[in-house]
Amino acid sequence: MYTRNTRTGLVLTLIAGTSISAGIAAAQTGRDNPKSPDRQKHRDQPADARVNGHDVVRTLHFVKSGAILGSSVFNANGEKLGSVDDIVINRGNGRILSVVIRDGGLLGIGGKLVAVPYGAFGYDASKGRLTLDVTPERLEQAPASESDGWLEFDSEEWTEELTEAYREMMRSLDADTRDAYAAGIAGAETERVEGTVTWVERDTTVHGEEQVTVHVRTADGSNRSVILGPSWYVMSQAAAPMRGDTISTVAYVLPRDGQNRLVARDATIDGGELAVRNDDGTPRWDVADRGWADAEARGTTATSPMLRLTDLVGKSAHARDDDGGEIADAVLELESGRIAMVSLDPNENFLGIADDVKCVPWSVASVGTDTVRIDADRDMLLNCESMPEQVSVFATPARLEPVYRVFDVQVVDFHPRERREWSLDTQVRDWSGNDRLTKAYRDSENVHFDGTVRSTRSLDIAEGMPNATAIVVRTDDGDREVVLGPGWYVSAEEMWFPDGAEVSVLGRNVRLDGQELFFATVVNRLEGERIVLWKDGTPVWRSRSASHTDR
């Protein structure tokens, strides 16, 4: 739309997602800042531009994490798919990798967790909600991501789950753990660099990973730049660098592009040891052929490149001089899919600003295992902006720039993410084609018992099959777990067994993939409803047109 601006004339406002790449650097201060405007323009600066003589302003979509977590997700038909249980981000660059949805479950009760790549989501700005182009039935067929272990990238657990979100995050993991300098390190000479850190640069490379480079002012007044490693790893360590820190590092000297690059082997930063590489030059962050569980044995503290948003909010935080508080919230920019800022709720003894929640750019925050370190001094935190109730006020780069300027950092590039269709690459079967199940069922004998429903749960039945829904029935001989059918089918047919319901069950004990399961053939409820699940040795969900009830 067009709006009148008295200073520049017409301003064309574009919704984020339109790519505008011209750059205007934000104002910076600090003589030693290599990203200051008098040194260079940052290539990642979000841009205003001019089209046909008019200013073009990119509009950004900011939202607090508290407004997204727990919110409902809908498809284009207005069908509710579930709610946002969590969001998985890269702990270094803050990019959103996946959204963990809790689907609707049985009549909205319970539900399983499904990790969906963030690139599959849209955002309905008019309704303020995420959208996903999938049917509720399709979501129900997706493999569950129930275990906390998947965030630690345990290979066996992930292999079992095989979700598209896994592959999406593993692609990011491959990029973030890649050692761009491995080929040149063997036999390279080393050099010691000592001095004071004047700038901590977190820059995205051509491979897509974010690397940390420290700019060091040495005793003789010269400036040296030393590459430390991927930001998720370096900035998660207790000795992560901050501006003003003293540093002593031994670095490999690697000739590249006509000049020497310094790549750190190890570093002592403000008295703390930063383990970057092993004695043979291999990176400490490399997790090929091993999980993250041995991080402590490798002298590191990071558990994973990935971080749950719910684990970020509430973490303690402190600045350079140990003043701090806790992270009260995070501000997401939804079109680019990354964290822009965090809300710092200061401690009560922080010069009287305890009740004034502050805006802190993500680019000065470093997320460790137990705390968030903020590369800022007391004056920066006292003078930075308070977090507004409505973060939509930061919709344009011009309005956003002052938030970053007080911390002497550039506004990052909120470049629109690539949208892609979500597909389940695993062969999600409806069970009807599983000959092993059908044969095992037909070879078994009927069993009958009566009892009372205690609970409803989701079960993993066999590899390559969607989760099942089962009820636990209390009988005179103890509890029996009764498999009703695929979760998507049970949900679609609105089968509901409230706790305490009296039922009469006819079914068969089936041995499948080494486990014995009881599959219900017919479930009779006391109210008179008769639910048929198998007919003539064939599951009724083979055809969605088959009715499951007989009155």
Coordinates of C-alpha atoms in Angstrom, one line a residue:
M1 CA 0.0 0.0 0.0
Y2 CA 1.1 3.6 -0.4
T3 CA 1.3 6.1 2.5
R4 CA 2.3 9.7 2.5
N5 CA 5.6 10.7 4.1
T6 CA 6.2 14.5 4.4
R7 CA 10.0 14.1 4.1
T8 CA 10.5 11.7 1.3
G9 CA 7.2 11.6 -0.6
L10 CA 5.6 8.2 -1.2
V11 CA 6.6 5.1 0.9
L12 CA 5.9 1.7 -0.6
T13 CA 5.4 -0.8 2.3
L14 CA 6.1 -4.4 1.4
I15 CA 5.3 -7.4 3.5
A16 CA 8.4 -9.3 4.6
G17 CA 9.0 -12.1 2.1
T18 CA 9.6 -9.7 -0.8
S19 CA 13.3 -9.7 -1.4
I20 CA 14.8 -6.2 -1.4
S21 CA 18.6 -6.3 -1.2
A22 CA 19.9 -2.8 -1.4
G23 CA 21.7 -1.9 1.8
I24 CA 21.9 1.1 4.1
A25 CA 24.2 0.5 7.0
A26 CA 23.0 1.3 10.5
A27 CA 25.0 4.0 12.3
Q28 CA 27.6 2.6 14.6
T29 CA 30.0 3.9 17.2
G30 CA 33.4 2.7 18.4
R31 CA 36.7 3.2 16.6
D32 CA 37.7 -0.4 17.0
N33 CA 34.5 -1.8 15.5
P34 CA 35.5 -3.3 12.1
K35 CA 31.8 -3.2 11.2
S36 CA 31.4 0.5 11.8
P37 CA 30.2 2.6 8.9
D38 CA 33.6 4.4 8.6
R39 CA 35.2 1.0 8.2
Q40 CA 32.8 -0.8 5.9
K41 CA 29.1 -1.3 5.2
H42 CA 27.8 -4.6 6.5
R43 CA 26.7 -6.8 3.6
D44 CA 23.9 -8.3 5.7
Q45 CA 22.2 -5.0 6.6
P46 CA 18.4 -5.1 6.1
A47 CA 17.5 -2.6 3.6
D48 CA 15.4 0.2 2.5
A49 CA 15.6 0.8 -1.2
R50 CA 14.3 3.1 -3.9
V51 CA 12.0 2.0 -6.7
N52 CA 11.0 4.5 -9.4
G53 CA 12.2 7.3 -7.2
H54 CA 10.2 6.2 -4.1
D55 CA 11.5 4.8 -0.8
V56 CA 10.7 1.1 -0.4
V57 CA 10.5 -0.1 3.2
R58 CA 10.5 -3.8 4.1
T59 CA 8.0 -4.5 6.8
L60 CA 9.0 -7.1 9.4
H61 CA 6.7 -9.4 11.4
F62 CA 7.8 -9.5 15.1
V63 CA 6.1 -11.5 17.8
K64 CA 6.9 -12.5 21.3
S65 CA 7.6 -16.2 21.9
G66 CA 4.9 -16.1 24.6
A67 CA 2.3 -15.3 21.9
I68 CA 3.4 -18.3 19.7
L69 CA 4.0 -21.0 22.3
G70 CA 0.7 -22.6 23.0
S71 CA -1.1 -20.9 20.1
S72 CA -3.2 -22.8 17.7
V73 CA -2.1 -23.8 14.2
F74 CA -4.6 -23.9 11.3
N75 CA -4.5 -24.9 7.7
A76 CA -5.8 -22.9 4.7
N77 CA -9.3 -24.4 5.2
G78 CA -9.5 -23.0 8.8
E79 CA -9.2 -26.5 10.3
K80 CA -7.3 -26.5 13.6
L81 CA -4.3 -28.8 13.4
G82 CA -3.0 -28.5 17.0
S83 CA -1.0 -26.2 19.1
V84 CA 2.6 -25.0 19.3
D85 CA 4.3 -27.0 22.0
D86 CA 7.8 -25.8 21.4
I87 CA 10.1 -24.2 18.9
V88 CA 13.6 -25.5 18.0
I89 CA 16.3 -22.9 17.2
N90 CA 20.0 -22.9 16.4
R91 CA 21.6 -21.7 19.6
G92 CA 24.2 -19.7 17.6
N93 CA 22.4 -17.7 14.9
G94 CA 19.0 -18.0 16.4
R95 CA 17.3 -19.4 13.3
I96 CA 14.1 -21.3 13.8
L97 CA 14.6 -24.9 12.6
S98 CA 11.3 -26.6 13.5
V99 CA 8.0 -26.1 15.3
V100 CA 6.9 -28.9 17.6
I101 CA 3.1 -29.3 17.3
R102 CA 0.9 -31.2 19.7
D103 CA -1.9 -32.5 17.5
G104 CA -5.5 -32.5 18.5
G105 CA -5.6 -36.1 19.9
L106 CA -8.9 -37.7 20.6
L107 CA -11.5 -35.0 20.6
G108 CA -8.8 -32.5 21.6
I109 CA -7.6 -34.6 24.5
G110 CA -3.9 -35.6 24.8
G111 CA -2.3 -35.7 21.4
K112 CA 1.3 -36.5 20.2
L113 CA 4.2 -34.2 19.4
V114 CA 5.2 -33.8 15.8
A115 CA 8.3 -31.8 14.7
V116 CA 7.6 -29.9 11.4
P117 CA 10.3 -27.9 9.6
Y118 CA 9.7 -24.2 10.0
G119 CA 10.0 -23.7 6.2
A120 CA 6.7 -25.4 5.8
F121 CA 4.8 -22.8 7.8
G122 CA 3.1 -19.6 6.7
Y123 CA 2.0 -16.7 8.9
D124 CA -1.4 -15.2 8.8
A125 CA -0.7 -11.6 9.9
S126 CA -4.4 -10.7 10.0
K127 CA -5.1 -13.4 12.6
G128 CA -1.7 -13.5 14.2
R129 CA -1.2 -17.3 13.8
L130 CA 1.0 -19.9 12.1
T131 CA -0.5 -21.8 9.2
L132 CA 0.5 -25.2 7.8
D133 CA -0.7 -26.7 4.5
V134 CA -1.7 -30.1 5.7
T135 CA -4.9 -31.9 6.7
P136 CA -5.5 -33.0 10.3
E137 CA -5.5 -36.7 9.1
R138 CA -2.1 -36.2 7.4
L139 CA -0.6 -34.7 10.6
E140 CA -2.0 -37.6 12.6
Q141 CA 0.0 -40.0 10.4
A142 CA 3.3 -38.2 11.0
P143 CA 5.8 -39.9 13.2
A144 CA 5.8 -38.7 16.8
S145 CA 8.8 -36.9 18.4
E146 CA 8.1 -37.7 22.0
S147 CA 11.5 -38.1 23.5
D148 CA 13.7 -35.3 24.8
G149 CA 16.7 -37.3 23.5
W150 CA 16.1 -36.2 19.9
L151 CA 17.5 -32.7 20.7
E152 CA 20.7 -34.4 21.6
F153 CA 20.8 -36.0 18.1
D154 CA 21.1 -39.5 19.4
S155 CA 21.5 -41.3 16.1
E156 CA 19.6 -44.5 16.9
E157 CA 16.6 -42.6 18.3
W158 CA 16.5 -40.3 15.3
T159 CA 16.8 -43.2 12.9
E160 CA 13.7 -44.7 14.4
E161 CA 11.7 -41.5 14.1
L162 CA 12.8 -40.5 10.6
T163 CA 10.8 -37.3 10.4
E164 CA 11.3 -34.7 7.7
A165 CA 12.1 -32.3 10.6
Y166 CA 15.0 -34.5 11.5
R167 CA 16.4 -34.4 8.0
E168 CA 15.9 -30.6 8.0
M169 CA 17.8 -30.2 11.2
M170 CA 20.5 -32.6 10.3
R171 CA 21.1 -30.6 7.1
S172 CA 21.6 -27.6 9.4
L173 CA 23.7 -29.7 11.8
D174 CA 26.0 -30.8 8.9
A175 CA 26.5 -27.1 7.9
D176 CA 27.1 -26.0 11.5
T177 CA 29.6 -28.7 12.3
R178 CA 31.5 -28.5 9.0
D179 CA 35.2 -27.6 9.4
A180 CA 35.9 -25.2 6.6
Y181 CA 39.6 -25.1 7.3
A182 CA 40.4 -28.8 7.9
A183 CA 42.2 -29.2 4.5
G184 CA 44.8 -26.5 5.3
I185 CA 45.6 -27.2 8.9
A186 CA 47.8 -30.3 8.4
G187 CA 51.4 -29.0 8.5
A188 CA 50.4 -25.4 8.9
E189 CA 52.6 -23.0 10.9
T190 CA 51.2 -21.4 14.1
E191 CA 51.3 -18.0 15.5
R192 CA 50.5 -16.6 19.0
V193 CA 48.2 -13.6 19.1
E194 CA 47.7 -11.7 22.4
G195 CA 45.7 -8.5 23.1
T196 CA 42.3 -7.2 23.8
V197 CA 39.1 -8.2 22.0
T198 CA 37.6 -5.2 20.3
W199 CA 34.9 -6.9 18.4
V200 CA 33.2 -10.3 18.2
E201 CA 32.0 -10.9 14.7
R202 CA 29.3 -13.6 14.0
D203 CA 29.3 -13.9 10.2
T204 CA 27.5 -16.3 7.9
T205 CA 29.8 -18.1 5.5
V206 CA 29.1 -19.3 2.0
H207 CA 28.4 -22.8 3.4
G208 CA 25.6 -21.4 5.5
E209 CA 27.1 -21.8 9.0
E210 CA 27.7 -18.8 11.3
Q211 CA 31.4 -18.5 12.3
V212 CA 32.9 -16.4 15.2
T213 CA 35.9 -14.2 14.5
V214 CA 37.5 -12.1 17.2
H215 CA 39.2 -8.9 16.3
V216 CA 42.1 -8.3 18.6
R217 CA 44.1 -5.1 19.4
T218 CA 47.6 -6.1 20.2
A219 CA 50.1 -4.4 22.5
D220 CA 51.8 -2.7 19.5
G221 CA 48.5 -1.2 18.4
S222 CA 48.0 -3.5 15.4
N223 CA 44.7 -5.3 14.7
R224 CA 44.5 -9.0 14.1
S225 CA 41.5 -11.2 13.3
V226 CA 41.3 -14.8 14.5
I227 CA 38.6 -17.3 13.5
L228 CA 37.5 -19.3 16.4
G229 CA 34.7 -21.7 15.1
P230 CA 31.0 -22.1 14.7
S231 CA 28.9 -19.7 16.8
W232 CA 26.7 -22.3 18.4
Y233 CA 29.8 -24.0 19.8
V234 CA 32.1 -21.1 20.6
M235 CA 29.4 -18.9 22.1
S236 CA 28.0 -21.7 24.3
Q237 CA 31.3 -22.1 26.2
A238 CA 32.0 -20.6 29.6
A239 CA 35.0 -18.7 28.0
A240 CA 33.0 -17.3 25.1
P241 CA 34.6 -14.0 24.0
M242 CA 33.2 -10.6 24.8
R243 CA 34.4 -7.1 23.9
G244 CA 37.0 -5.9 26.3
D245 CA 38.3 -9.4 27.2
T246 CA 42.0 -10.2 27.2
I247 CA 42.9 -13.0 24.9
S248 CA 45.9 -15.2 24.2
T249 CA 45.5 -17.7 21.3
V250 CA 47.7 -20.0 19.3
A251 CA 46.4 -19.9 15.7
Y252 CA 47.2 -21.8 12.5
V253 CA 48.4 -19.5 9.7
L254 CA 46.5 -20.5 6.5
P255 CA 47.2 -18.7 3.2
R256 CA 43.9 -18.1 1.4
D257 CA 42.9 -15.6 -1.3
G258 CA 46.3 -14.0 -1.3
Q259 CA 46.4 -13.3 2.4
N260 CA 46.9 -15.2 5.6
R261 CA 44.0 -16.3 7.8
L262 CA 44.4 -17.1 11.4
V263 CA 42.4 -20.1 12.7
A264 CA 42.5 -20.7 16.4
R265 CA 43.8 -23.9 17.9
D266 CA 43.1 -22.9 21.5
A267 CA 42.5 -19.7 23.4
T268 CA 42.6 -18.3 26.9
I269 CA 40.0 -15.6 27.2
D270 CA 39.8 -13.5 30.4
G271 CA 41.5 -16.3 32.2
G272 CA 39.1 -19.0 31.0
E273 CA 40.2 -21.8 28.6
L274 CA 38.3 -22.1 25.3
A275 CA 38.9 -25.5 23.8
V276 CA 38.7 -25.1 20.0
R277 CA 40.7 -27.9 18.4
N278 CA 42.5 -31.1 19.4
D279 CA 46.3 -31.4 19.2
D280 CA 45.9 -32.8 15.7
G281 CA 43.9 -29.9 14.6
T282 CA 40.5 -31.6 14.4
P283 CA 37.7 -29.5 15.8
R284 CA 36.3 -30.1 19.3
W285 CA 32.8 -29.5 18.0
D286 CA 32.9 -32.4 15.5
V287 CA 30.4 -35.1 16.5
A288 CA 30.8 -37.4 13.5
D289 CA 30.2 -41.0 14.6
R290 CA 29.4 -40.0 18.2
G291 CA 26.6 -38.4 20.1
W292 CA 26.6 -35.3 22.3
A293 CA 26.7 -37.3 25.5
D294 CA 30.5 -37.3 25.6
A295 CA 30.7 -33.5 25.5
E296 CA 32.1 -33.3 29.1
A297 CA 34.8 -35.9 28.2
R298 CA 35.8 -33.7 25.3
G299 CA 36.2 -30.7 27.6
T300 CA 33.1 -28.9 26.2
T301 CA 29.9 -27.7 27.7
A302 CA 27.5 -27.4 24.7
T303 CA 25.1 -30.3 24.4
S304 CA 23.8 -29.6 20.9
P305 CA 23.7 -26.9 18.2
M306 CA 19.9 -26.9 18.8
L307 CA 18.0 -25.4 21.6
R308 CA 14.4 -25.5 22.6
L309 CA 12.8 -22.1 23.0
T310 CA 11.2 -23.2 26.3
D311 CA 14.7 -23.9 27.6
L312 CA 15.8 -20.4 26.7
V313 CA 13.0 -18.5 28.4
G314 CA 13.6 -18.3 32.1
K315 CA 17.4 -18.8 31.9
S316 CA 19.6 -16.6 34.1
A317 CA 21.5 -14.0 32.3
H318 CA 24.4 -11.7 33.1
A319 CA 26.4 -8.9 31.3
R320 CA 30.1 -8.2 31.1
D321 CA 30.2 -6.9 34.7
D322 CA 28.0 -9.7 36.0
D323 CA 24.9 -7.5 36.3
G324 CA 21.9 -9.3 34.9
G325 CA 18.7 -11.1 35.6
E326 CA 16.8 -13.6 33.5
I327 CA 15.5 -14.1 30.0
A328 CA 11.8 -13.2 30.2
D329 CA 10.9 -13.7 26.6
A330 CA 12.3 -13.9 23.0
V331 CA 11.2 -11.8 20.0
L332 CA 10.9 -13.7 16.8
E333 CA 10.8 -12.3 13.2
L334 CA 8.5 -14.8 11.5
E335 CA 9.2 -14.2 7.8
S336 CA 12.9 -14.7 8.1
G337 CA 12.4 -17.3 10.9
R338 CA 15.0 -16.1 13.4
I339 CA 15.2 -14.6 16.9
A340 CA 15.8 -10.8 16.8
M341 CA 15.9 -10.0 20.4
V342 CA 15.5 -11.3 23.9
S343 CA 13.8 -9.6 26.9
L344 CA 16.1 -9.2 29.9
D345 CA 14.3 -8.9 33.2
P346 CA 17.0 -7.3 35.4
N347 CA 17.7 -8.2 39.0
E348 CA 16.3 -5.9 41.7
N349 CA 19.7 -4.5 42.5
F350 CA 20.4 -3.4 38.9
L351 CA 20.3 0.4 39.5
G352 CA 16.6 0.6 40.0
I353 CA 15.5 -0.8 36.6
A354 CA 14.3 -4.1 38.0
D355 CA 10.8 -3.6 36.7
D356 CA 11.9 -2.3 33.3
V357 CA 12.3 -5.3 30.9
K358 CA 15.0 -4.5 28.4
C359 CA 15.4 -5.2 24.6
V360 CA 18.7 -7.1 24.0
P361 CA 19.7 -8.0 20.4
W362 CA 20.3 -11.7 19.8
S363 CA 23.7 -10.9 18.3
V364 CA 25.1 -10.0 21.7
A365 CA 23.6 -13.0 23.5
S366 CA 25.5 -16.2 24.0
V367 CA 23.5 -19.2 25.2
G368 CA 25.4 -21.6 27.4
T369 CA 24.2 -24.7 29.3
D370 CA 23.1 -22.9 32.4
T371 CA 23.1 -19.2 31.6
V372 CA 22.9 -16.5 28.9
R373 CA 25.9 -14.1 28.6
I374 CA 25.2 -10.7 27.2
D375 CA 28.1 -8.8 25.6
A376 CA 27.1 -5.4 27.1
D377 CA 28.2 -3.1 29.9
R378 CA 26.0 -1.5 32.5
D379 CA 25.6 1.8 30.5
M380 CA 24.3 -0.1 27.4
L381 CA 21.7 -1.9 29.5
L382 CA 20.6 1.3 31.3
N383 CA 20.3 3.2 28.0
C384 CA 18.7 0.5 25.8
E385 CA 15.1 0.4 25.0
S386 CA 12.4 -1.1 27.2
M387 CA 10.5 -4.0 25.7
P388 CA 7.2 -2.6 24.4
E389 CA 4.0 -4.5 24.9
Q390 CA 3.4 -4.7 21.2
V391 CA 6.7 -5.6 19.4
S392 CA 5.0 -4.8 16.0
V393 CA 6.3 -1.3 16.5
F394 CA 9.7 -2.7 15.3
A395 CA 8.2 -3.4 11.9
T396 CA 10.7 -1.4 9.8
P397 CA 14.5 -1.5 9.9
A398 CA 14.6 2.3 10.6
R399 CA 12.6 1.7 13.8
L400 CA 14.6 -1.4 14.7
E401 CA 18.1 0.2 14.2
P402 CA 18.2 2.2 17.5
V403 CA 17.7 -1.1 19.5
Y404 CA 20.9 -2.4 18.0
R405 CA 22.8 0.9 17.9
V406 CA 23.0 1.3 21.7
F407 CA 24.8 -2.1 21.8
D408 CA 27.2 -1.0 19.1
V409 CA 26.1 -3.8 16.7
Q410 CA 24.6 -3.9 13.3
V411 CA 21.0 -4.9 12.6
V412 CA 21.0 -8.4 11.2
D413 CA 19.6 -9.3 7.8
F414 CA 16.0 -10.6 8.3
H415 CA 16.0 -12.1 4.8
P416 CA 12.8 -14.0 4.0
R417 CA 13.3 -17.7 4.5
E418 CA 12.7 -20.2 1.7
R419 CA 9.2 -21.7 1.9
R420 CA 8.9 -25.4 1.1
E421 CA 6.2 -28.0 1.2
W422 CA 6.3 -30.4 4.1
S423 CA 6.4 -34.0 3.0
L424 CA 6.7 -37.2 5.0
D425 CA 9.4 -39.0 3.2
T426 CA 8.9 -42.1 5.3
Q427 CA 6.4 -44.5 3.9
V428 CA 3.5 -43.8 6.1
R429 CA 1.2 -46.8 5.7
D430 CA -2.4 -47.1 6.7
W431 CA -1.7 -50.6 8.1
S432 CA -4.0 -52.2 5.5
G433 CA -1.0 -53.1 3.3
N434 CA 0.9 -54.7 6.2
D435 CA 0.6 -58.4 5.4
R436 CA 2.5 -59.3 8.6
L437 CA -0.1 -57.8 10.8
T438 CA -3.0 -59.2 8.8
K439 CA -1.5 -62.7 8.8
A440 CA -0.6 -62.6 12.5
Y441 CA -4.2 -61.5 13.3
R442 CA -5.8 -64.2 11.2
D443 CA -3.6 -66.9 12.8
S444 CA -4.7 -65.9 16.3
E445 CA -7.7 -67.0 18.4
N446 CA -10.5 -64.8 19.8
V447 CA -10.2 -63.6 23.4
H448 CA -13.1 -61.9 25.3
F449 CA -13.1 -59.9 28.5
D450 CA -15.0 -57.1 30.3
G451 CA -13.7 -54.2 32.2
T452 CA -13.4 -50.4 32.8
V453 CA -11.4 -48.0 30.8
R454 CA -8.6 -46.4 32.8
S455 CA -6.8 -44.3 30.1
T456 CA -6.1 -43.7 26.4
R457 CA -2.6 -43.7 25.0
S458 CA -0.5 -43.6 21.8
L459 CA 1.7 -46.6 20.9
D460 CA 4.5 -47.3 18.5
I461 CA 3.5 -50.6 16.9
A462 CA 6.1 -51.4 14.3
E463 CA 8.7 -49.8 12.1
G464 CA 7.1 -47.9 9.2
M465 CA 3.7 -47.9 10.7
P466 CA 1.9 -44.8 12.1
N467 CA 1.3 -44.7 15.8
A468 CA -1.7 -46.6 17.2
T469 CA -4.3 -45.5 19.7
A470 CA -4.9 -47.9 22.6
I471 CA -7.1 -48.0 25.7
V472 CA -6.1 -49.5 29.0
V473 CA -8.9 -51.6 30.4
R474 CA -9.0 -52.7 34.1
T475 CA -10.2 -56.3 34.2
D476 CA -10.6 -58.9 37.1
D477 CA -7.2 -60.3 36.0
G478 CA -5.4 -56.9 35.9
D479 CA -4.9 -54.2 33.3
R480 CA -5.1 -55.0 29.6
E481 CA -3.8 -52.7 26.8
V482 CA -6.2 -52.8 23.8
V483 CA -5.1 -51.6 20.4
L484 CA -8.0 -49.9 18.6
G485 CA -6.2 -48.9 15.3
P486 CA -4.1 -46.2 13.7
G487 CA -4.3 -43.0 15.6
W488 CA -5.3 -41.0 12.5
Y489 CA -8.2 -43.4 12.0
V490 CA -9.4 -43.4 15.6
S491 CA -9.2 -39.6 15.7
A492 CA -11.0 -39.2 12.3
E493 CA -13.8 -41.5 13.4
E494 CA -14.1 -39.6 16.7
M495 CA -13.9 -42.7 18.8
W496 CA -13.8 -41.7 22.5
F497 CA -13.6 -43.8 25.6
P498 CA -13.8 -41.7 28.7
D499 CA -12.0 -42.9 31.8
G500 CA -14.4 -45.1 33.8
A501 CA -16.4 -46.3 30.8
E502 CA -17.5 -49.9 31.0
V503 CA -16.7 -52.0 27.9
S504 CA -16.8 -55.5 26.6
V505 CA -13.9 -56.4 24.3
L506 CA -13.5 -59.1 21.7
G507 CA -10.1 -59.3 20.1
R508 CA -6.9 -61.3 19.4
N509 CA -3.4 -61.5 20.8
V510 CA -1.1 -60.7 17.9
R511 CA 2.7 -61.1 17.9
L512 CA 4.4 -58.4 15.7
D513 CA 8.1 -57.6 15.5
G514 CA 8.9 -59.4 18.7
Q515 CA 6.1 -57.9 20.8
E516 CA 2.7 -59.2 21.7
L517 CA -0.2 -56.8 21.3
F518 CA -3.9 -57.2 21.8
F519 CA -5.9 -55.9 18.8
A520 CA -9.6 -55.3 19.4
T521 CA -12.0 -56.8 16.9
V522 CA -15.2 -55.4 18.5
V523 CA -15.6 -53.1 21.5
N524 CA -19.1 -52.9 23.0
R525 CA -19.9 -50.0 25.3
L526 CA -22.4 -50.2 28.1
E527 CA -24.5 -47.4 26.4
G528 CA -25.2 -49.8 23.6
E529 CA -22.6 -48.7 20.9
R530 CA -20.9 -51.5 19.1
I531 CA -17.5 -50.4 17.6
V532 CA -16.3 -52.8 14.9
L533 CA -12.6 -52.6 14.0
W534 CA -11.9 -55.8 12.1
K535 CA -14.3 -57.7 9.7
D536 CA -13.6 -61.1 8.2
G537 CA -9.9 -60.8 9.2
T538 CA -9.5 -57.4 7.6
P539 CA -9.2 -54.0 9.3
V540 CA -12.0 -51.6 8.7
W541 CA -9.6 -48.7 8.2
R542 CA -8.5 -50.3 4.9
S543 CA -11.4 -48.3 3.4
R544 CA -12.3 -44.9 5.0
S545 CA -15.8 -45.4 3.6
A546 CA -16.4 -48.3 5.9
S547 CA -18.4 -47.4 9.0
H548 CA -17.0 -48.5 12.3
T549 CA -20.3 -48.4 14.3
D550 CA -23.3 -50.7 14.3
R551 CA -26.4 -49.5 16.2

